[in-house]
Coordinates of C-alpha atoms and ligand atoms in Angstrom, one line a residue:
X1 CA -16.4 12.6 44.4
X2 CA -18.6 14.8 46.9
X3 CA -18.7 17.7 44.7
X4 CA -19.2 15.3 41.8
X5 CA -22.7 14.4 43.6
X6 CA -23.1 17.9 44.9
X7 CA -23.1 19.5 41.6
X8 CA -25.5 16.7 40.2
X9 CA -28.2 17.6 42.7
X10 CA -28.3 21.1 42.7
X11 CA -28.5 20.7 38.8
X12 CA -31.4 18.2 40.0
X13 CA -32.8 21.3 42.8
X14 CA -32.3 24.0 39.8
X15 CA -33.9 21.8 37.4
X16 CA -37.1 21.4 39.2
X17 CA -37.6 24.5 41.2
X18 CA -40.5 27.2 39.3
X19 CA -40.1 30.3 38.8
X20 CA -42.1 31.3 41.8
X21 CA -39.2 29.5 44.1
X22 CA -37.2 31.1 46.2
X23 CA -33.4 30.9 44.7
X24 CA -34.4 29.9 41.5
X25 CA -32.7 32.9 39.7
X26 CA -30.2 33.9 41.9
X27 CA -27.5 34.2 39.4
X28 CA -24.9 37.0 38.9
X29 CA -26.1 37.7 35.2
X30 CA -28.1 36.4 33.2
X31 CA -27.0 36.3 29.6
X32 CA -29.4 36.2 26.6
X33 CA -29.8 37.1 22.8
X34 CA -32.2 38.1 20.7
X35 CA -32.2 37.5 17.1
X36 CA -34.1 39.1 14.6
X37 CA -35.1 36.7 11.6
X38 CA -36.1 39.7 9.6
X39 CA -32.4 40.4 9.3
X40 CA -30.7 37.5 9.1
X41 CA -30.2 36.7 5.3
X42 CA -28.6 33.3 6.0
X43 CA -25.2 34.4 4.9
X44 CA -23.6 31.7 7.7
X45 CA -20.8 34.4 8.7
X46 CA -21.8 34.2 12.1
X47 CA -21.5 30.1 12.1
X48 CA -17.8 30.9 10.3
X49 CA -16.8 33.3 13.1
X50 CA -17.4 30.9 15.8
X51 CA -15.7 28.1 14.1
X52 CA -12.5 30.4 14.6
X53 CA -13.1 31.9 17.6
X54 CA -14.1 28.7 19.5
X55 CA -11.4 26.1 17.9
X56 CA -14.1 24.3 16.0
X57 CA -12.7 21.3 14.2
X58 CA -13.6 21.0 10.4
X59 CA -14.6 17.5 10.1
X60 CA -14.4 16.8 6.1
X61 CA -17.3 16.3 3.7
X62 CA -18.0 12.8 4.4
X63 CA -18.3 12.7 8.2
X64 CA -20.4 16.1 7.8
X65 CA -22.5 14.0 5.4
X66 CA -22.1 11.3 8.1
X67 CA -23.5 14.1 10.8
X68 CA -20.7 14.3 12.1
X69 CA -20.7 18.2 11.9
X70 CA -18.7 20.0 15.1
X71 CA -20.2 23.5 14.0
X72 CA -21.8 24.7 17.1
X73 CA -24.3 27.2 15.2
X74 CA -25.9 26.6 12.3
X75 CA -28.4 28.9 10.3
X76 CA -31.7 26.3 9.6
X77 CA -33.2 27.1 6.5
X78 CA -37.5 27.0 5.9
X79 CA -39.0 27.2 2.8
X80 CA -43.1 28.7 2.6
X81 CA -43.2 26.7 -0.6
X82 CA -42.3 22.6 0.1
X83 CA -41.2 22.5 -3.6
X84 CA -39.2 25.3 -3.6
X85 CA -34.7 24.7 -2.3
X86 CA -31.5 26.2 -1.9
X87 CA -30.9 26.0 -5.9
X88 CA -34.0 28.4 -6.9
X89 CA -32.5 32.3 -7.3
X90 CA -35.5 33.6 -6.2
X91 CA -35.9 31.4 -3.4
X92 CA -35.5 33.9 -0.6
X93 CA -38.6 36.1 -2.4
X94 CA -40.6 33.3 -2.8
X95 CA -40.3 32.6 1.2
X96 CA -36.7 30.8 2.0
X97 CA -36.1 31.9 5.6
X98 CA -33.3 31.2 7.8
X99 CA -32.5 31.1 11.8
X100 CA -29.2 30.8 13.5
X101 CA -29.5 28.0 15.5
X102 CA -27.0 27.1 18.4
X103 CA -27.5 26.3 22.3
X104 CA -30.0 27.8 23.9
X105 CA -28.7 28.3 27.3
X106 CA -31.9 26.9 29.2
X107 CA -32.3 27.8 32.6
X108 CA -34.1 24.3 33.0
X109 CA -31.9 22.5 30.5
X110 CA -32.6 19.2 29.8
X111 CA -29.5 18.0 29.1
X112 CA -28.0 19.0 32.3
X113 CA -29.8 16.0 34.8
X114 CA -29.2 13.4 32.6
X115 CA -25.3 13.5 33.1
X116 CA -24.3 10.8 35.2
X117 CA -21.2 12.8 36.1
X118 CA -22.4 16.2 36.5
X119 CA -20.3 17.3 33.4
X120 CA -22.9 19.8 32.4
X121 CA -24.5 22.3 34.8
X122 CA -26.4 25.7 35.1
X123 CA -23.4 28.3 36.1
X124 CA -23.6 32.0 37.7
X125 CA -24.8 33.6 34.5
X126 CA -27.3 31.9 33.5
X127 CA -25.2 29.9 31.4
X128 CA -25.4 25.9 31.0
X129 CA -21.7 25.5 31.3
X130 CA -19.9 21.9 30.3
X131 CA -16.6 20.7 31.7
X132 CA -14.5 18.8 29.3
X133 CA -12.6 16.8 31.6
X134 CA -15.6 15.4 33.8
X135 CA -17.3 14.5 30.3
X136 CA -17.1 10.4 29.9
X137 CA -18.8 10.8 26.6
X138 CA -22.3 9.0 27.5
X139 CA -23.9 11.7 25.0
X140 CA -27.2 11.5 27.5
X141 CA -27.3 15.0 27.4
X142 CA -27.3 15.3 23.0
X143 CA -30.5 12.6 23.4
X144 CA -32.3 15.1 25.8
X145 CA -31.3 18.0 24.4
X146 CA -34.9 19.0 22.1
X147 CA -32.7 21.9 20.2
X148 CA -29.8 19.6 18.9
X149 CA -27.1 21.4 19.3
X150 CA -24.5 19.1 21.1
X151 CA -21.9 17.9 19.0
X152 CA -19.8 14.7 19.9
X153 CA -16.5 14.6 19.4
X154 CA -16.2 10.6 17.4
X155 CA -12.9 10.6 16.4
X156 CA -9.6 12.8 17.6
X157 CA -10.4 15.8 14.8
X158 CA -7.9 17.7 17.0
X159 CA -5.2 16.2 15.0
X160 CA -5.8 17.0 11.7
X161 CA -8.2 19.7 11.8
X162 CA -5.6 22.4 11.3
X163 CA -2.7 21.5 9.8
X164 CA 0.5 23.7 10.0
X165 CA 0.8 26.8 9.5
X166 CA -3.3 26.4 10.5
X167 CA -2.8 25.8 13.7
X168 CA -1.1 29.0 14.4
X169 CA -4.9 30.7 13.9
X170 CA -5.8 28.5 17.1
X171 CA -7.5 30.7 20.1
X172 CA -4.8 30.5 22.9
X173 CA -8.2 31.1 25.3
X174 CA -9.9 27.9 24.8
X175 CA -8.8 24.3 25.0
X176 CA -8.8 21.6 21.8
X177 CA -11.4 19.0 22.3
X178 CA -9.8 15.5 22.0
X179 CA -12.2 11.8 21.0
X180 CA -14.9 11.2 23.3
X181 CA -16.2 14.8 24.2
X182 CA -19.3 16.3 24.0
X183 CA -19.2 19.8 23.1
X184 CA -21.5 22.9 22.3
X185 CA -22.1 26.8 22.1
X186 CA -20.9 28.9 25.3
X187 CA -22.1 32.5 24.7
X188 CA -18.3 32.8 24.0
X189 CA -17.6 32.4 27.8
X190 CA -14.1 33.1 27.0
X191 CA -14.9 36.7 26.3
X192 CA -17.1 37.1 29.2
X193 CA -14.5 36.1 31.6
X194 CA -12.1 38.4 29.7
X195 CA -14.7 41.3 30.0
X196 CA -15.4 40.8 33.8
X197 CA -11.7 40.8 34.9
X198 CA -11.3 43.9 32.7
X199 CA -14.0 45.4 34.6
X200 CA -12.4 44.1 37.7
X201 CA -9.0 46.1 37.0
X202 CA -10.6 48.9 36.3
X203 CA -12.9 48.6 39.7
X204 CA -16.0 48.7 38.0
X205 CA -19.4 46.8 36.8
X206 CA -19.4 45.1 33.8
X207 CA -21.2 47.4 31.1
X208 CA -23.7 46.5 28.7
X209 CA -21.5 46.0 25.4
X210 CA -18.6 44.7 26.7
X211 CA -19.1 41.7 26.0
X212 CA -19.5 40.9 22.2
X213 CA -20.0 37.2 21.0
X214 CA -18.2 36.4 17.8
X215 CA -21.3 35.5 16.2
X216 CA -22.9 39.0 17.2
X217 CA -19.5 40.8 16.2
X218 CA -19.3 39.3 12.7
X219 CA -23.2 39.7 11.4
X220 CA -23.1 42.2 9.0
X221 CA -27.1 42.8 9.6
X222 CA -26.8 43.4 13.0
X223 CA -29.4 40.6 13.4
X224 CA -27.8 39.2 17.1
X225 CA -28.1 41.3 19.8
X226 CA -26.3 39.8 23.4
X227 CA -26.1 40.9 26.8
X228 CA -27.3 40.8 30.2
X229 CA -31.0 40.9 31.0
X230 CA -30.4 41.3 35.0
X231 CA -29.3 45.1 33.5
X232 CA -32.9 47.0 32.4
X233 CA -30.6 49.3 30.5
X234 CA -29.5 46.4 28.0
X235 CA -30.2 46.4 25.0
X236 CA -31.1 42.6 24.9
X237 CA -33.1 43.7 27.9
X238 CA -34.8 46.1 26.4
X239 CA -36.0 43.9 23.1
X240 CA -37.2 40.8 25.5
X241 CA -39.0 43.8 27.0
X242 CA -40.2 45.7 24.0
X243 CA -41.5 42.1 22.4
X244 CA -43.1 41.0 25.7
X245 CA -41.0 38.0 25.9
X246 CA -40.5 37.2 29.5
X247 CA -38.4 34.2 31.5
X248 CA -40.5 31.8 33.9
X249 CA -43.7 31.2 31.5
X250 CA -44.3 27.8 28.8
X251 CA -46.7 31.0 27.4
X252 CA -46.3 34.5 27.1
X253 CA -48.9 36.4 27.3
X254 CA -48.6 39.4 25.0
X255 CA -51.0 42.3 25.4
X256 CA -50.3 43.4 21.6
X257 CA -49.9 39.8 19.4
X258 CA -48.7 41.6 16.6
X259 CA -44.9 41.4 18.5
X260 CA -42.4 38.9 16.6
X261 CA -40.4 37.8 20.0
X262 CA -40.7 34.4 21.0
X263 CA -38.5 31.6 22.1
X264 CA -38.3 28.1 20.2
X265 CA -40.4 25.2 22.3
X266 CA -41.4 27.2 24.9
X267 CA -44.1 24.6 25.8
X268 CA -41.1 22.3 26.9
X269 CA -40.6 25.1 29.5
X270 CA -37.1 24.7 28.9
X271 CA -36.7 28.5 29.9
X272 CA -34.3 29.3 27.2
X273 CA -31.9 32.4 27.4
X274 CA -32.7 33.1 23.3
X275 CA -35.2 34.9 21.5
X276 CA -36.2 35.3 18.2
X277 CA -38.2 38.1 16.5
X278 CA -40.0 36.7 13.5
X279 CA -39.9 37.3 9.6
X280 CA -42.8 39.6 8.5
X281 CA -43.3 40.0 4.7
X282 CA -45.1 42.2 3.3
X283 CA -46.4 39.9 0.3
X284 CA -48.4 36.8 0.8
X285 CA -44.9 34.4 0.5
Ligands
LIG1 S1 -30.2 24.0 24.1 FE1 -29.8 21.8 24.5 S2 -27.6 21.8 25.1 FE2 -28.3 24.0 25.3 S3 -28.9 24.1 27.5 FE3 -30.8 23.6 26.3 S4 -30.9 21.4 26.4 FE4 -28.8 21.9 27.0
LIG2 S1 -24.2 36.4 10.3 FE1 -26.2 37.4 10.7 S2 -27.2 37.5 8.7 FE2 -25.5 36.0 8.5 S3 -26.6 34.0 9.0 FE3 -25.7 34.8 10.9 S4 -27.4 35.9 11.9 FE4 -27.9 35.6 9.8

């Protein structure tokens, strides 16, 4: 029970230090993407890759229709003409444009002081973590969260979800959620704990590249870039850098505004770990 109410109010503490506190980022790592918008062509591999990697229960047409969707990413689509949809051909000449949308890994996250139990907090890298068994399934945190990307688990999916011989694809790294869990995107923490006690056997630092998110590994555009941005040398580091994207602000303040890098409702200063580098086309749609 103590570390219940411990961990609730240093979520509280993180939650509403500034940047300019001492301790406010005084994590190990500090995990990030950037996505480039220009590349993505809204092919929804990535969004497949982590249903597999990350045991993501398919849910059937009529509870997706119901939104009862458990996919953890999903590529939004936008339209420059309101008339225009999905069935037109030419839709993506004529201005359809997609972003892969999944947790954003806020630094000040919302969701995280809302939980009465402290089942969702900021961990070591950066990452807003959730623990299954504390969850009581309140869904506080998917009302808070502006992004929506928490995903409720209504019913026991586990069960018929994959089907023998299915279930034999199942990753033997991460759990099955059962009814009553919340759930969401984890940077694929799975593979970064794998990728730090590899490091750890081999007595050294964690590289940049060693850790490779399913979503990242599968995009055949190369449009996700991951990685640390406590290491200057990353190459996530380097494109928050090269776009003038920076952690701590609700407003960057870019000496060139012809960059693309920016992060999704900044205003809310919900110092997310993602960044997106806009479309640019070169005709007027
Ligand atoms: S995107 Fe939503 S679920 Fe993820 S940390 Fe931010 S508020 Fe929480
Ligand atoms: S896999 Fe890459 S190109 Fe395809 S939707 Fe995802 S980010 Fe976009």
């Amino acid at each position: 029970m103590s570390s219940l109410f411990g961990n609730f109010f240093a979520n509280w503490d993180r939650y509403r230090k500034s940047i300019e506190d001492p301790g406010y980022r005084d994590y190990e790592n500090m995990w990030a993407m950037a996505i480039d918008l220009g590349s993505c062509i809204g092919c929804n591999a990535c969004s497949t890759a982590c249903y597999a990697e990350n045991n993501l229960a398919t849910v059937g047409e009529d509870r997706f229709l119901a939104r009862q969707s458990m996919g953890w990413m999903r590529v939004e689509r936008y339209w420059d003409e309101p008339s225009l949809g999905a069935s037109d051909p030419d839709s993506q000449e004529r201005g359809g444009s997609f972003l892969p949308m999944m947790c954003q890994q806020c630094n000040a996250a919302p969701c995280e002081p809302v939980c009465p139990v402290g089942a969702t907090y900021n961990n070591e890298g950066g990452l807003n973590a959730q623990i299954y068994n504390r969850c009581i399934g309140s869904r506080y945190c998917a009302n808070n969260c502006p992004y929506r990307v928490r995903y409720f688990n209504f019913y026991s999916y586990d069960k018929d979800a994959w089907p023998a011989p299915l279930n034999r694809q199942l990753n033997p790294d991460i759990s099955v959620r059962d009814k009553g869990v919340m759930e969401k995107c984890t940077f694929c923490i799975q593979r970064i704990r794998a990728a730090k006690d590899d490091a750890a056997r081999e007595g050294r630092a964690l590289r940049d590249g060693d850790v490779t998110t399913a979503c990242q590994q599968t995009c055949p555009t190369q449009a996700i870039v991951f990685g640390d941005l406590q290491d200057p040398e990353s190459r996530v580091r380097k494109a928050w850098d090269a776009h003038q994207v920076r952690l701590g602000t609700t407003e960057q303040k870019k000496t060139n505004p012809a960059l693309r890098g920016y992060r999704v409702f900044e205003e809310l200063n919900t110092e997310s770990c993602v960044i997106y580098l806009e479309r640019v086309r070169d005709t007027d749609v």
